Amino acid sequence: MSAAIAIDVGGTSMKSGLVDAAGRVLSHTSTPTPGSVPALLEEVAALVARHELGLGLGGSLPVGLVVPGIVDDMAGIAVHSANLHWDDVHMRDLASARLGRPVTFGHDVRAGALGEMRLGGHARSMVYVAVGTGIAAVIVLDGVPLVSGGWAGEIGQQLVIDPDSTRRVALEQVASAGAIASRYAQASGREVAGSREVFEAATAGDSAAASVIDTALEYLAESLADLSCALGPLPIVIGGGLAKAGEPMVSVLRDKVAELLDVTPMPTITTATLGASSQIIGAALAALDAAGTQVPDAQEAS
C-alpha cells in the first residue's frame, strides 16, 4: 500500500493522519500537544501505532513528522519554538530512534506549502501563510521553498505596535488565531475554545469580537502588503486555523490589502484548497518522496 503516516505538531494540538499517495486522508486524529520532548516522542509513537494497527502493517509505513518554529530540515533539528519552548532539539534522530525506522522531518508550514502546491492546484510560485497558534509563511519560487537556514518566512515575529498599548510586540501576538481567542477573552471576559468561536460571535453581532477580528485582519493585511511589495504580487494562500473562517474572512482581508497597495498589483488571496489537512498531507508527501514513491502533482495529473 502506497501510504504514509504524517504527524503535524502544533502549538496546542497534534494532528496525525494516514495519507495515501493520492493525498487522501484515510484516518485522522487530533490530540493535545505534550509539554515536553520525551512526552512528545511517546505520543508520536502511540499515534504511529494507532494508524498502523487498523491496517495490520506494524512498523512498515514511512513516517513524516513536522513541527513549528525555526526548523533546520537538512540537519533534522528543531532549532527554536517560541510556543513550545524548545531549542536545538535533534528531533529527526530522536524520533527515528524511538520508532526504529527513518523519519522524514521538516517544518510544518513548509509541509503545508508542499501539499498545496502538489495536490491543491496552486501555482509553483506563491506565498503560503499559516495562521494558527502562531503565524508563519513560506515563499515558494518555481517550486522551491526559500528556507535560509530555517529562518525565512517567520512573519509572525515581525514587530508591530500593540493595539492596546505603545509596546512593540510580535505580529502573532495580535493577528494569530491564538491571539484572536485570547484578546477576545480579555476584552469580553468570556473564555473561548478558539478563534472560530470569536468569528461566530462577531457574525452574531458581538461588537468586541468584531473589533478583535478587524484589528487582527488589519495587522495581517499590512504584513501581506509588505510581502507583496518586496516579492511582487505572488499568489497568497491562507492556511492554518484562521482559514476555517472561509470566504467572509478572506474577502475582508483582500479589501484591506488592496487599500494598502498603490503601485504594486494586487495579489490573489485564497484559502488553502486542502483545508486543515494541508500540513499532514504535505508531511506525508515528503515521507513518500523519501521512500521513493512517485506522487504526481495535481497539475501533472490533470
Coordinates of C-alpha atoms in Angstrom, one line a residue:
M1 CA 0.0 0.0 0.0
S2 CA 1.4 3.4 -1.0
A3 CA 0.7 5.5 2.1
A4 CA 2.5 7.3 4.9
I5 CA 1.8 8.4 8.4
A6 CA 2.1 12.1 8.9
I7 CA 2.2 13.9 12.2
D8 CA 1.9 17.7 12.5
V9 CA 2.9 19.1 15.8
G10 CA 1.1 22.4 16.6
G11 CA 1.4 24.8 19.4
T12 CA -1.7 23.4 21.1
S13 CA -2.6 20.2 19.3
M14 CA -1.0 17.4 17.3
K15 CA -2.8 16.3 14.1
S16 CA -1.9 13.0 12.5
G17 CA -3.2 11.0 9.6
L18 CA -2.7 8.0 7.4
V19 CA -2.4 9.5 3.9
D20 CA -2.3 7.6 0.6
A21 CA -0.3 8.6 -2.5
A22 CA -3.3 10.5 -3.9
G23 CA -3.4 12.7 -0.9
R24 CA -6.5 11.1 0.6
V25 CA -6.5 11.2 4.4
L26 CA -7.7 7.7 5.3
S27 CA -7.6 8.2 9.1
H28 CA -7.2 11.2 11.2
T29 CA -6.7 12.2 14.9
S30 CA -6.1 15.3 16.9
T31 CA -4.6 15.2 20.4
P32 CA -3.2 17.8 22.8
T33 CA 0.5 18.6 22.2
P34 CA 2.5 17.2 25.2
G35 CA 4.5 19.7 27.2
S36 CA 8.0 18.0 26.9
V37 CA 10.0 16.5 24.2
P38 CA 10.1 13.0 25.8
A39 CA 6.4 13.0 26.2
L40 CA 6.0 14.3 22.6
L41 CA 8.1 11.3 21.3
E42 CA 5.9 8.9 23.2
E43 CA 2.8 10.4 21.7
V44 CA 4.3 10.2 18.2
A45 CA 5.0 6.5 18.8
A46 CA 1.4 6.0 20.0
L47 CA -0.1 7.8 17.0
V48 CA 2.0 5.8 14.5
A49 CA 1.0 2.5 16.2
R50 CA -2.7 3.6 16.2
H51 CA -2.8 4.3 12.5
E52 CA -0.9 1.2 11.5
L53 CA -2.9 -1.1 13.8
G54 CA -6.0 -0.7 11.6
L55 CA -4.1 -1.9 8.6
G56 CA -2.1 -4.7 10.2
L57 CA 1.1 -3.0 8.9
G58 CA 3.0 -2.5 12.1
G59 CA 6.4 -0.9 11.5
S60 CA 6.2 -0.8 7.7
L61 CA 4.9 2.6 6.6
P62 CA 7.0 5.8 6.0
V63 CA 6.6 8.5 8.7
G64 CA 6.6 12.2 8.2
L65 CA 7.0 14.5 11.2
V66 CA 6.7 18.3 11.0
V67 CA 7.0 20.9 13.8
P68 CA 6.6 24.6 14.2
G69 CA 9.2 27.3 14.8
I70 CA 12.7 27.5 13.3
V71 CA 13.5 24.2 11.7
D72 CA 16.7 23.1 10.0
D73 CA 15.3 20.4 7.8
M74 CA 18.6 19.2 6.4
A75 CA 20.2 18.7 9.9
G76 CA 16.9 17.4 11.3
I77 CA 17.0 19.9 14.2
A78 CA 14.1 21.8 15.7
V79 CA 16.2 25.0 16.3
H80 CA 13.6 27.1 18.2
S81 CA 10.0 27.1 19.1
A82 CA 8.6 30.2 20.9
N83 CA 5.3 28.5 21.6
L84 CA 6.6 25.0 22.6
H85 CA 9.7 26.4 24.4
W86 CA 12.4 24.2 22.9
D87 CA 15.8 24.9 21.4
D88 CA 18.2 22.8 19.3
V89 CA 16.3 19.5 19.6
H90 CA 17.7 16.8 17.3
M91 CA 14.1 15.8 16.6
R92 CA 14.7 13.6 13.5
D93 CA 17.2 11.4 15.2
L94 CA 15.2 11.2 18.4
A95 CA 12.0 10.2 16.5
S96 CA 13.8 7.7 14.3
A97 CA 15.4 6.1 17.4
R98 CA 12.0 5.9 19.2
L99 CA 10.2 4.4 16.2
G100 CA 13.0 2.2 15.0
R101 CA 12.8 3.4 11.4
P102 CA 13.7 6.5 9.4
V103 CA 11.6 9.6 9.9
T104 CA 11.2 12.4 7.3
F105 CA 11.4 15.6 9.3
G106 CA 10.6 19.2 8.5
H107 CA 8.8 22.4 9.1
D108 CA 5.0 22.4 9.5
V109 CA 4.3 25.3 7.3
R110 CA 6.7 24.2 4.5
A111 CA 4.8 20.9 4.6
G112 CA 1.6 22.8 4.1
A113 CA 3.0 24.7 1.2
L114 CA 4.2 21.4 -0.4
G115 CA 0.7 19.9 0.0
E116 CA -1.0 22.9 -1.5
M117 CA 1.5 23.2 -4.4
R118 CA 1.5 19.5 -5.3
L119 CA -2.2 18.5 -4.7
G120 CA -4.0 21.7 -4.0
G121 CA -3.7 23.0 -7.6
H122 CA -1.8 26.2 -6.6
A123 CA 0.9 27.9 -8.6
R124 CA 4.5 26.8 -8.3
S125 CA 5.4 30.3 -7.2
M126 CA 3.3 31.5 -4.2
V127 CA 3.3 32.6 -0.6
Y128 CA 1.6 30.1 1.8
V129 CA 0.7 31.7 5.1
A130 CA -0.4 29.6 8.1
V131 CA -2.3 31.4 10.8
G132 CA -2.8 29.2 13.8
T133 CA -1.4 29.4 17.3
G134 CA 1.4 31.4 15.7
I135 CA 2.0 32.8 12.2
A136 CA 4.5 31.7 9.6
A137 CA 4.8 32.0 5.8
V138 CA 6.6 30.0 3.1
I139 CA 7.8 31.8 0.0
V140 CA 7.8 29.3 -2.9
L141 CA 9.6 30.2 -6.1
D142 CA 9.4 27.9 -9.1
G143 CA 8.5 25.0 -6.8
V144 CA 11.4 25.6 -4.4
P145 CA 10.7 27.0 -0.9
L146 CA 13.0 29.7 0.4
V147 CA 14.5 28.3 3.6
S148 CA 17.5 30.4 4.6
G149 CA 18.6 28.0 7.4
G150 CA 15.0 27.8 8.7
W151 CA 14.6 31.5 9.3
A152 CA 12.8 32.5 6.1
G153 CA 9.1 33.4 6.3
E154 CA 8.8 34.0 10.1
I155 CA 6.5 36.9 9.6
G156 CA 4.8 36.2 12.9
Q157 CA 7.9 37.6 14.6
Q158 CA 7.7 41.0 12.8
L159 CA 7.4 43.7 15.3
V160 CA 4.2 45.8 15.4
I161 CA 2.7 48.3 17.8
D162 CA 0.4 46.6 20.2
P163 CA -3.1 48.0 19.6
D164 CA -3.8 48.1 23.3
S165 CA -0.5 49.9 24.3
T166 CA 2.5 51.6 22.8
R167 CA 4.7 48.5 23.2
R168 CA 6.2 46.7 20.2
V169 CA 5.1 43.1 20.1
A170 CA 5.3 40.2 17.6
L171 CA 2.6 40.2 14.9
E172 CA 1.4 36.8 16.0
Q173 CA 0.5 38.3 19.4
V174 CA -2.1 40.3 17.6
A175 CA -3.1 38.5 14.4
S176 CA -2.8 34.8 15.0
A177 CA -5.8 32.6 15.7
G178 CA -4.5 32.0 19.2
A179 CA -4.2 35.8 19.7
I180 CA -7.7 36.4 18.5
A181 CA -9.1 34.0 21.1
S182 CA -7.0 35.4 23.9
R183 CA -7.6 39.1 23.0
Y184 CA -11.3 38.5 22.8
A185 CA -11.4 36.7 26.2
Q186 CA -9.6 39.7 27.7
A187 CA -11.9 42.2 26.0
S188 CA -15.2 40.4 26.8
G189 CA -14.4 38.5 30.0
R190 CA -15.6 35.3 28.2
E191 CA -13.3 32.4 27.6
V192 CA -13.5 30.7 24.2
A193 CA -12.1 27.5 22.9
G194 CA -10.6 29.1 19.8
S195 CA -10.8 31.7 17.1
R196 CA -13.8 30.0 15.4
E197 CA -16.0 31.0 18.4
V198 CA -14.8 34.6 18.0
F199 CA -15.8 34.6 14.3
E200 CA -19.1 33.1 15.2
A201 CA -19.7 35.7 17.9
A202 CA -18.8 38.5 15.5
T203 CA -21.3 37.1 13.0
A204 CA -23.9 37.1 15.7
G205 CA -23.3 40.8 16.4
D206 CA -20.8 40.8 19.2
S207 CA -19.0 44.1 18.9
A208 CA -16.0 43.0 21.0
A209 CA -15.5 40.0 18.7
A210 CA -15.8 42.1 15.6
S211 CA -13.3 44.7 16.9
V212 CA -10.7 42.0 17.7
I213 CA -11.1 40.3 14.3
D214 CA -10.9 43.6 12.4
T215 CA -7.7 44.6 14.2
A216 CA -6.2 41.1 13.6
L217 CA -7.0 41.3 9.9
E218 CA -5.7 44.8 9.6
Y219 CA -2.3 43.9 11.0
L220 CA -2.2 40.7 8.9
A221 CA -3.1 42.7 5.8
E222 CA -0.2 45.1 6.5
S223 CA 2.2 42.2 6.6
L224 CA 0.9 40.7 3.4
A225 CA 1.0 44.0 1.6
D226 CA 4.7 44.4 2.7
L227 CA 5.4 40.9 1.3
S228 CA 3.7 41.8 -2.0
C229 CA 5.8 45.0 -2.3
A230 CA 9.0 43.0 -1.6
L231 CA 8.3 40.0 -3.8
G232 CA 5.8 41.2 -6.3
P233 CA 2.2 40.0 -6.4
L234 CA 2.7 36.3 -5.8
P235 CA -0.5 34.4 -5.1
I236 CA -1.1 34.2 -1.4
V237 CA -2.7 31.1 0.1
I238 CA -4.0 31.3 3.7
G239 CA -3.9 28.1 5.7
G240 CA -4.0 27.1 9.4
G241 CA -6.8 27.7 11.8
L242 CA -7.8 31.1 10.5
A243 CA -8.6 29.6 7.1
K244 CA -11.6 27.9 8.7
A245 CA -13.3 31.2 8.7
G246 CA -13.5 30.8 5.0
E247 CA -14.5 33.3 2.3
P248 CA -16.0 36.0 4.6
M249 CA -12.6 36.4 6.3
V250 CA -10.7 36.3 3.0
S251 CA -12.9 38.9 1.4
V252 CA -12.3 41.4 4.2
L253 CA -8.5 40.6 4.1
R254 CA -8.4 41.2 0.4
D255 CA -10.1 44.6 0.8
K256 CA -7.6 45.6 3.5
V257 CA -4.6 44.6 1.4
A258 CA -6.0 46.4 -1.6
E259 CA -6.3 49.6 0.4
L260 CA -2.6 49.4 1.3
L261 CA -1.2 48.7 -2.1
D262 CA -0.6 51.6 -4.6
V263 CA 1.8 50.8 -7.4
T264 CA 2.2 47.1 -6.6
P265 CA -0.5 44.9 -8.3
M266 CA -3.0 43.2 -6.0
P267 CA -2.1 39.5 -5.4
T268 CA -4.8 36.8 -5.4
I269 CA -5.6 35.7 -1.9
T270 CA -7.4 32.4 -1.3
T271 CA -7.7 29.8 1.4
A272 CA -5.9 26.5 1.3
T273 CA -7.6 24.1 -1.0
L274 CA -6.7 21.1 1.2
G275 CA -8.0 23.0 4.3
A276 CA -6.8 21.9 7.7
S277 CA -5.2 18.8 6.2
S278 CA -2.6 20.7 4.1
Q279 CA 0.2 20.2 6.6
I280 CA -0.3 16.5 7.2
I281 CA -0.8 15.8 3.5
G282 CA 2.5 17.7 2.8
A283 CA 4.3 15.8 5.5
A284 CA 3.0 12.5 4.1
L285 CA 4.1 13.5 0.5
A286 CA 7.6 14.3 1.9
A287 CA 7.8 10.9 3.5
L288 CA 6.6 9.1 0.4
D289 CA 9.1 11.1 -1.7
A290 CA 11.9 9.9 0.7
A291 CA 10.6 6.3 0.4
G292 CA 10.8 6.6 -3.4
T293 CA 7.1 6.6 -4.1
Q294 CA 6.3 8.9 -7.1
V295 CA 3.4 11.2 -6.4
P296 CA 2.3 13.4 -9.3
D297 CA 1.1 16.8 -8.6
A298 CA -2.5 17.9 -9.4
Q299 CA -1.4 19.9 -12.4
E300 CA 0.5 16.9 -13.9
A301 CA -2.4 14.6 -13.2
S302 CA -5.0 16.8 -14.9

